[in-house]
């Protein structure tokens, strides 16, 4: 500092050297920060892929021992009020209505939290297939139950007329996962008609 304050011909050179040292110091700090934040892994290796494969294997192991279960869809017109029928319909696709399902869902959530790059594919199957030729009262009851159950959480979702029960099961699980902080962007769904009511969960590794 004393040298810089002296009026000599070397003063400009000294100032330049000080500025250069400061610049080098800033570059060193930036490099250290970059290494800490981004790591030093070579760009040609992607260890995250191995983590995703491990997560998929872990999920498959859980699902070999457990599966999500649902109540039956059966009900008869005229045996109870429309409100009670709608409540029964909603219970038939409600994942949380059967307590055993909650433990499985918690395990799914834990795996998805451990491996945030995974995508969950929910495939719902139903044995009940609606169509427009059925009594309008039947379709209206299912539509009413669907709207009552999902209009607040999924206001833009339109009920799949043929596979309404499968659609309800998908949204019920999707809503529950959302409440457990799993982004809906990490979930894709499909609906199918089959010989049994069930739900298949598959973890997928995003492509590209």
mmCIF file of C-alpha atoms in Angstrom:
data_model
loop_
_atom_site.group_PDB
_atom_site.id
_atom_site.type_symbol
_atom_site.label_atom_id
_atom_site.label_comp_id
_atom_site.label_asym_id
_atom_site.label_seq_id
_atom_site.Cartn_x
_atom_site.Cartn_y
_atom_site.Cartn_z
ATOM 1 C CA UNK A 1 0.000 0.000 0.000
ATOM 2 C CA UNK A 2 2.889 2.366 0.861
ATOM 3 C CA UNK A 3 4.436 1.610 -2.503
ATOM 4 C CA UNK A 4 1.212 2.425 -4.318
ATOM 5 C CA UNK A 5 0.923 5.783 -2.537
ATOM 6 C CA UNK A 6 4.383 6.851 -3.633
ATOM 7 C CA UNK A 7 4.587 9.016 -6.763
ATOM 8 C CA UNK A 8 6.907 6.866 -8.916
ATOM 9 C CA UNK A 9 6.960 5.717 -12.508
ATOM 10 C CA UNK A 10 6.283 2.187 -11.287
ATOM 11 C CA UNK A 11 2.954 3.076 -9.694
ATOM 12 C CA UNK A 12 0.831 2.215 -12.795
ATOM 13 C CA UNK A 13 2.588 -1.143 -13.053
ATOM 14 C CA UNK A 14 1.934 -1.862 -9.362
ATOM 15 C CA UNK A 15 -1.753 -1.025 -9.758
ATOM 16 C CA UNK A 16 -1.944 -3.334 -12.777
ATOM 17 C CA UNK A 17 -0.311 -6.168 -10.820
ATOM 18 C CA UNK A 18 -2.746 -5.730 -7.919
ATOM 19 C CA UNK A 19 -5.732 -5.815 -10.286
ATOM 20 C CA UNK A 20 -4.329 -8.903 -11.981
ATOM 21 C CA UNK A 21 -3.936 -10.664 -8.626
ATOM 22 C CA UNK A 22 -7.523 -9.769 -7.701
ATOM 23 C CA UNK A 23 -8.747 -11.164 -11.008
ATOM 24 C CA UNK A 24 -6.816 -14.396 -10.481
ATOM 25 C CA UNK A 25 -8.256 -14.680 -6.964
ATOM 26 C CA UNK A 26 -11.790 -14.240 -8.286
ATOM 27 C CA UNK A 27 -11.186 -16.933 -10.909
ATOM 28 C CA UNK A 28 -9.907 -19.324 -8.239
ATOM 29 C CA UNK A 29 -12.960 -18.693 -6.056
ATOM 30 C CA UNK A 30 -15.302 -19.243 -8.995
ATOM 31 C CA UNK A 31 -13.577 -22.491 -9.948
ATOM 32 C CA UNK A 32 -13.832 -23.792 -6.391
ATOM 33 C CA UNK A 33 -17.527 -22.850 -6.235
ATOM 34 C CA UNK A 34 -18.201 -24.506 -9.584
ATOM 35 C CA UNK A 35 -16.540 -27.756 -8.514
ATOM 36 C CA UNK A 36 -18.459 -27.872 -5.238
ATOM 37 C CA UNK A 37 -21.835 -27.253 -6.860
ATOM 38 C CA UNK A 38 -21.504 -29.264 -10.031
ATOM 39 C CA UNK A 39 -19.063 -31.937 -9.031
ATOM 40 C CA UNK A 40 -16.092 -33.103 -11.025
ATOM 41 C CA UNK A 41 -17.705 -36.036 -12.811
ATOM 42 C CA UNK A 42 -16.668 -36.346 -16.459
ATOM 43 C CA UNK A 43 -19.440 -35.500 -18.888
ATOM 44 C CA UNK A 44 -19.134 -38.900 -20.597
ATOM 45 C CA UNK A 45 -20.401 -40.778 -17.522
ATOM 46 C CA UNK A 46 -23.963 -40.556 -16.238
ATOM 47 C CA UNK A 47 -24.175 -42.350 -12.858
ATOM 48 C CA UNK A 48 -27.756 -41.146 -12.422
ATOM 49 C CA UNK A 49 -28.865 -43.804 -14.916
ATOM 50 C CA UNK A 50 -27.609 -46.528 -12.616
ATOM 51 C CA UNK A 51 -29.492 -44.931 -9.730
ATOM 52 C CA UNK A 52 -32.692 -44.917 -11.784
ATOM 53 C CA UNK A 53 -32.281 -48.583 -12.701
ATOM 54 C CA UNK A 54 -31.763 -49.428 -9.032
ATOM 55 C CA UNK A 55 -34.906 -47.499 -8.142
ATOM 56 C CA UNK A 56 -36.917 -49.382 -10.746
ATOM 57 C CA UNK A 57 -35.673 -52.711 -9.381
ATOM 58 C CA UNK A 58 -36.545 -51.593 -5.863
ATOM 59 C CA UNK A 59 -40.078 -50.679 -6.920
ATOM 60 C CA UNK A 60 -40.556 -53.971 -8.746
ATOM 61 C CA UNK A 61 -39.546 -55.834 -5.593
ATOM 62 C CA UNK A 62 -42.119 -53.938 -3.510
ATOM 63 C CA UNK A 63 -44.886 -54.559 -6.052
ATOM 64 C CA UNK A 64 -44.153 -58.274 -6.188
ATOM 65 C CA UNK A 65 -45.238 -58.487 -2.549
ATOM 66 C CA UNK A 66 -48.133 -56.007 -2.549
ATOM 67 C CA UNK A 67 -50.759 -54.555 -4.840
ATOM 68 C CA UNK A 68 -53.373 -51.816 -4.574
ATOM 69 C CA UNK A 69 -56.851 -53.171 -3.899
ATOM 70 C CA UNK A 70 -60.311 -51.700 -4.492
ATOM 71 C CA UNK A 71 -63.865 -52.329 -3.392
ATOM 72 C CA UNK A 72 -66.436 -53.717 -5.807
ATOM 73 C CA UNK A 73 -68.384 -51.488 -8.154
ATOM 74 C CA UNK A 74 -71.731 -53.251 -7.830
ATOM 75 C CA UNK A 75 -74.876 -51.382 -6.842
ATOM 76 C CA UNK A 76 -78.524 -51.559 -7.775
ATOM 77 C CA UNK A 77 -80.853 -48.748 -8.691
ATOM 78 C CA UNK A 78 -83.827 -48.243 -6.419
ATOM 79 C CA UNK A 79 -82.253 -49.973 -3.419
ATOM 80 C CA UNK A 80 -80.843 -46.769 -1.946
ATOM 81 C CA UNK A 81 -80.791 -43.028 -2.548
ATOM 82 C CA UNK A 82 -78.813 -41.434 -5.373
ATOM 83 C CA UNK A 83 -76.531 -39.748 -2.853
ATOM 84 C CA UNK A 84 -75.688 -43.084 -1.244
ATOM 85 C CA UNK A 85 -75.058 -44.642 -4.653
ATOM 86 C CA UNK A 86 -72.661 -41.830 -5.550
ATOM 87 C CA UNK A 87 -70.812 -42.337 -2.279
ATOM 88 C CA UNK A 88 -70.511 -46.055 -3.002
ATOM 89 C CA UNK A 89 -69.190 -45.321 -6.484
ATOM 90 C CA UNK A 90 -66.579 -42.948 -5.040
ATOM 91 C CA UNK A 91 -65.505 -45.546 -2.466
ATOM 92 C CA UNK A 92 -65.054 -48.102 -5.247
ATOM 93 C CA UNK A 93 -62.233 -46.094 -6.852
ATOM 94 C CA UNK A 94 -60.818 -44.497 -3.689
ATOM 95 C CA UNK A 95 -57.240 -45.722 -3.110
ATOM 96 C CA UNK A 96 -57.198 -44.439 0.471
ATOM 97 C CA UNK A 97 -60.416 -46.230 1.477
ATOM 98 C CA UNK A 98 -58.535 -49.511 2.035
ATOM 99 C CA UNK A 99 -55.930 -48.984 4.737
ATOM 100 C CA UNK A 100 -53.502 -51.575 3.347
ATOM 101 C CA UNK A 101 -53.046 -49.416 0.267
ATOM 102 C CA UNK A 102 -51.602 -46.531 2.270
ATOM 103 C CA UNK A 103 -48.479 -48.416 3.309
ATOM 104 C CA UNK A 104 -47.787 -49.371 -0.299
ATOM 105 C CA UNK A 105 -48.318 -45.796 -1.466
ATOM 106 C CA UNK A 106 -45.879 -44.567 1.201
ATOM 107 C CA UNK A 107 -43.248 -46.979 -0.128
ATOM 108 C CA UNK A 108 -43.853 -45.772 -3.673
ATOM 109 C CA UNK A 109 -43.488 -42.172 -2.505
ATOM 110 C CA UNK A 110 -40.231 -42.962 -0.700
ATOM 111 C CA UNK A 111 -38.728 -44.567 -3.792
ATOM 112 C CA UNK A 112 -39.788 -41.639 -5.976
ATOM 113 C CA UNK A 113 -38.245 -39.225 -3.488
ATOM 114 C CA UNK A 114 -35.014 -41.234 -3.423
ATOM 115 C CA UNK A 115 -34.865 -41.303 -7.221
ATOM 116 C CA UNK A 116 -36.344 -37.998 -8.433
ATOM 117 C CA UNK A 117 -35.621 -38.778 -12.088
ATOM 118 C CA UNK A 118 -38.156 -41.597 -12.227
ATOM 119 C CA UNK A 119 -41.530 -41.372 -13.940
ATOM 120 C CA UNK A 120 -44.472 -43.338 -12.528
ATOM 121 C CA UNK A 121 -46.812 -44.987 -15.028
ATOM 122 C CA UNK A 122 -50.218 -45.788 -13.501
ATOM 123 C CA UNK A 123 -52.267 -48.312 -15.473
ATOM 124 C CA UNK A 124 -55.802 -48.840 -14.186
ATOM 125 C CA UNK A 125 -58.028 -51.745 -15.210
ATOM 126 C CA UNK A 126 -61.789 -52.028 -14.750
ATOM 127 C CA UNK A 127 -64.291 -54.822 -15.369
ATOM 128 C CA UNK A 128 -67.142 -52.315 -15.741
ATOM 129 C CA UNK A 129 -67.504 -50.606 -19.086
ATOM 130 C CA UNK A 130 -70.125 -47.911 -19.550
ATOM 131 C CA UNK A 131 -71.575 -46.818 -22.862
ATOM 132 C CA UNK A 132 -74.150 -44.332 -24.107
ATOM 133 C CA UNK A 133 -76.714 -47.069 -24.732
ATOM 134 C CA UNK A 134 -77.084 -47.726 -21.015
ATOM 135 C CA UNK A 135 -79.797 -46.035 -18.984
ATOM 136 C CA UNK A 136 -79.096 -42.341 -18.687
ATOM 137 C CA UNK A 137 -79.705 -42.630 -14.936
ATOM 138 C CA UNK A 138 -76.744 -44.990 -14.579
ATOM 139 C CA UNK A 139 -74.386 -42.776 -16.557
ATOM 140 C CA UNK A 140 -75.636 -39.684 -14.723
ATOM 141 C CA UNK A 141 -74.926 -41.267 -11.326
ATOM 142 C CA UNK A 142 -71.355 -42.130 -12.319
ATOM 143 C CA UNK A 143 -70.847 -38.681 -13.830
ATOM 144 C CA UNK A 144 -72.203 -37.083 -10.662
ATOM 145 C CA UNK A 145 -69.885 -39.123 -8.443
ATOM 146 C CA UNK A 146 -66.892 -38.326 -10.674
ATOM 147 C CA UNK A 147 -67.610 -34.587 -10.665
ATOM 148 C CA UNK A 148 -68.232 -34.481 -6.926
ATOM 149 C CA UNK A 149 -65.004 -36.341 -6.185
ATOM 150 C CA UNK A 150 -62.569 -34.691 -8.608
ATOM 151 C CA UNK A 151 -63.821 -31.283 -9.739
ATOM 152 C CA UNK A 152 -61.819 -29.412 -7.076
ATOM 153 C CA UNK A 153 -58.507 -31.248 -7.577
ATOM 154 C CA UNK A 154 -58.777 -31.808 -11.348
ATOM 155 C CA UNK A 155 -61.165 -29.121 -12.621
ATOM 156 C CA UNK A 156 -60.245 -29.643 -16.297
ATOM 157 C CA UNK A 157 -60.399 -33.446 -16.286
ATOM 158 C CA UNK A 158 -63.232 -34.893 -18.357
ATOM 159 C CA UNK A 159 -64.481 -38.305 -17.340
ATOM 160 C CA UNK A 160 -63.745 -41.176 -19.702
ATOM 161 C CA UNK A 161 -67.267 -42.448 -20.329
ATOM 162 C CA UNK A 162 -66.400 -46.070 -21.082
ATOM 163 C CA UNK A 163 -63.660 -46.494 -18.469
ATOM 164 C CA UNK A 164 -64.987 -44.191 -15.777
ATOM 165 C CA UNK A 165 -64.075 -46.459 -12.873
ATOM 166 C CA UNK A 166 -60.500 -46.921 -14.098
ATOM 167 C CA UNK A 167 -60.305 -43.156 -14.607
ATOM 168 C CA UNK A 168 -61.482 -42.573 -11.051
ATOM 169 C CA UNK A 169 -58.848 -44.947 -9.657
ATOM 170 C CA UNK A 170 -56.085 -43.211 -11.580
ATOM 171 C CA UNK A 171 -57.109 -39.778 -10.330
ATOM 172 C CA UNK A 172 -57.561 -41.029 -6.771
ATOM 173 C CA UNK A 173 -53.961 -42.265 -6.669
ATOM 174 C CA UNK A 174 -52.667 -39.208 -8.519
ATOM 175 C CA UNK A 175 -54.346 -36.937 -5.971
ATOM 176 C CA UNK A 176 -52.932 -38.917 -3.048
ATOM 177 C CA UNK A 177 -49.416 -38.768 -4.496
ATOM 178 C CA UNK A 178 -49.796 -35.023 -4.998
ATOM 179 C CA UNK A 179 -50.732 -34.610 -1.344
ATOM 180 C CA UNK A 180 -47.491 -36.427 -0.545
ATOM 181 C CA UNK A 181 -45.497 -33.916 -2.636
ATOM 182 C CA UNK A 182 -45.023 -36.007 -5.782
ATOM 183 C CA UNK A 183 -45.369 -33.728 -8.799
ATOM 184 C CA UNK A 184 -48.089 -34.675 -11.272
ATOM 185 C CA UNK A 185 -45.529 -33.989 -14.006
ATOM 186 C CA UNK A 186 -43.805 -37.185 -12.893
ATOM 187 C CA UNK A 187 -46.933 -39.282 -13.461
ATOM 188 C CA UNK A 188 -48.413 -40.644 -16.667
ATOM 189 C CA UNK A 189 -51.572 -42.706 -16.823
ATOM 190 C CA UNK A 190 -53.462 -45.169 -18.993
ATOM 191 C CA UNK A 191 -56.880 -46.838 -18.718
ATOM 192 C CA UNK A 192 -57.853 -50.337 -19.824
ATOM 193 C CA UNK A 193 -60.791 -52.720 -19.727
ATOM 194 C CA UNK A 194 -59.933 -56.153 -18.355
ATOM 195 C CA UNK A 195 -61.117 -59.270 -16.551
ATOM 196 C CA UNK A 196 -60.262 -57.917 -13.115
ATOM 197 C CA UNK A 197 -60.200 -54.574 -11.365
ATOM 198 C CA UNK A 198 -56.597 -53.741 -10.611
ATOM 199 C CA UNK A 199 -53.903 -51.123 -10.840
ATOM 200 C CA UNK A 200 -50.428 -51.669 -12.236
ATOM 201 C CA UNK A 201 -47.604 -49.332 -11.219
ATOM 202 C CA UNK A 202 -44.439 -49.138 -13.288
ATOM 203 C CA UNK A 203 -41.446 -46.895 -12.822
ATOM 204 C CA UNK A 204 -39.918 -45.722 -16.047
ATOM 205 C CA UNK A 205 -36.673 -44.060 -16.969
ATOM 206 C CA UNK A 206 -37.312 -40.944 -19.089
ATOM 207 C CA UNK A 207 -35.990 -41.256 -22.598
ATOM 208 C CA UNK A 208 -33.905 -38.516 -24.161
#
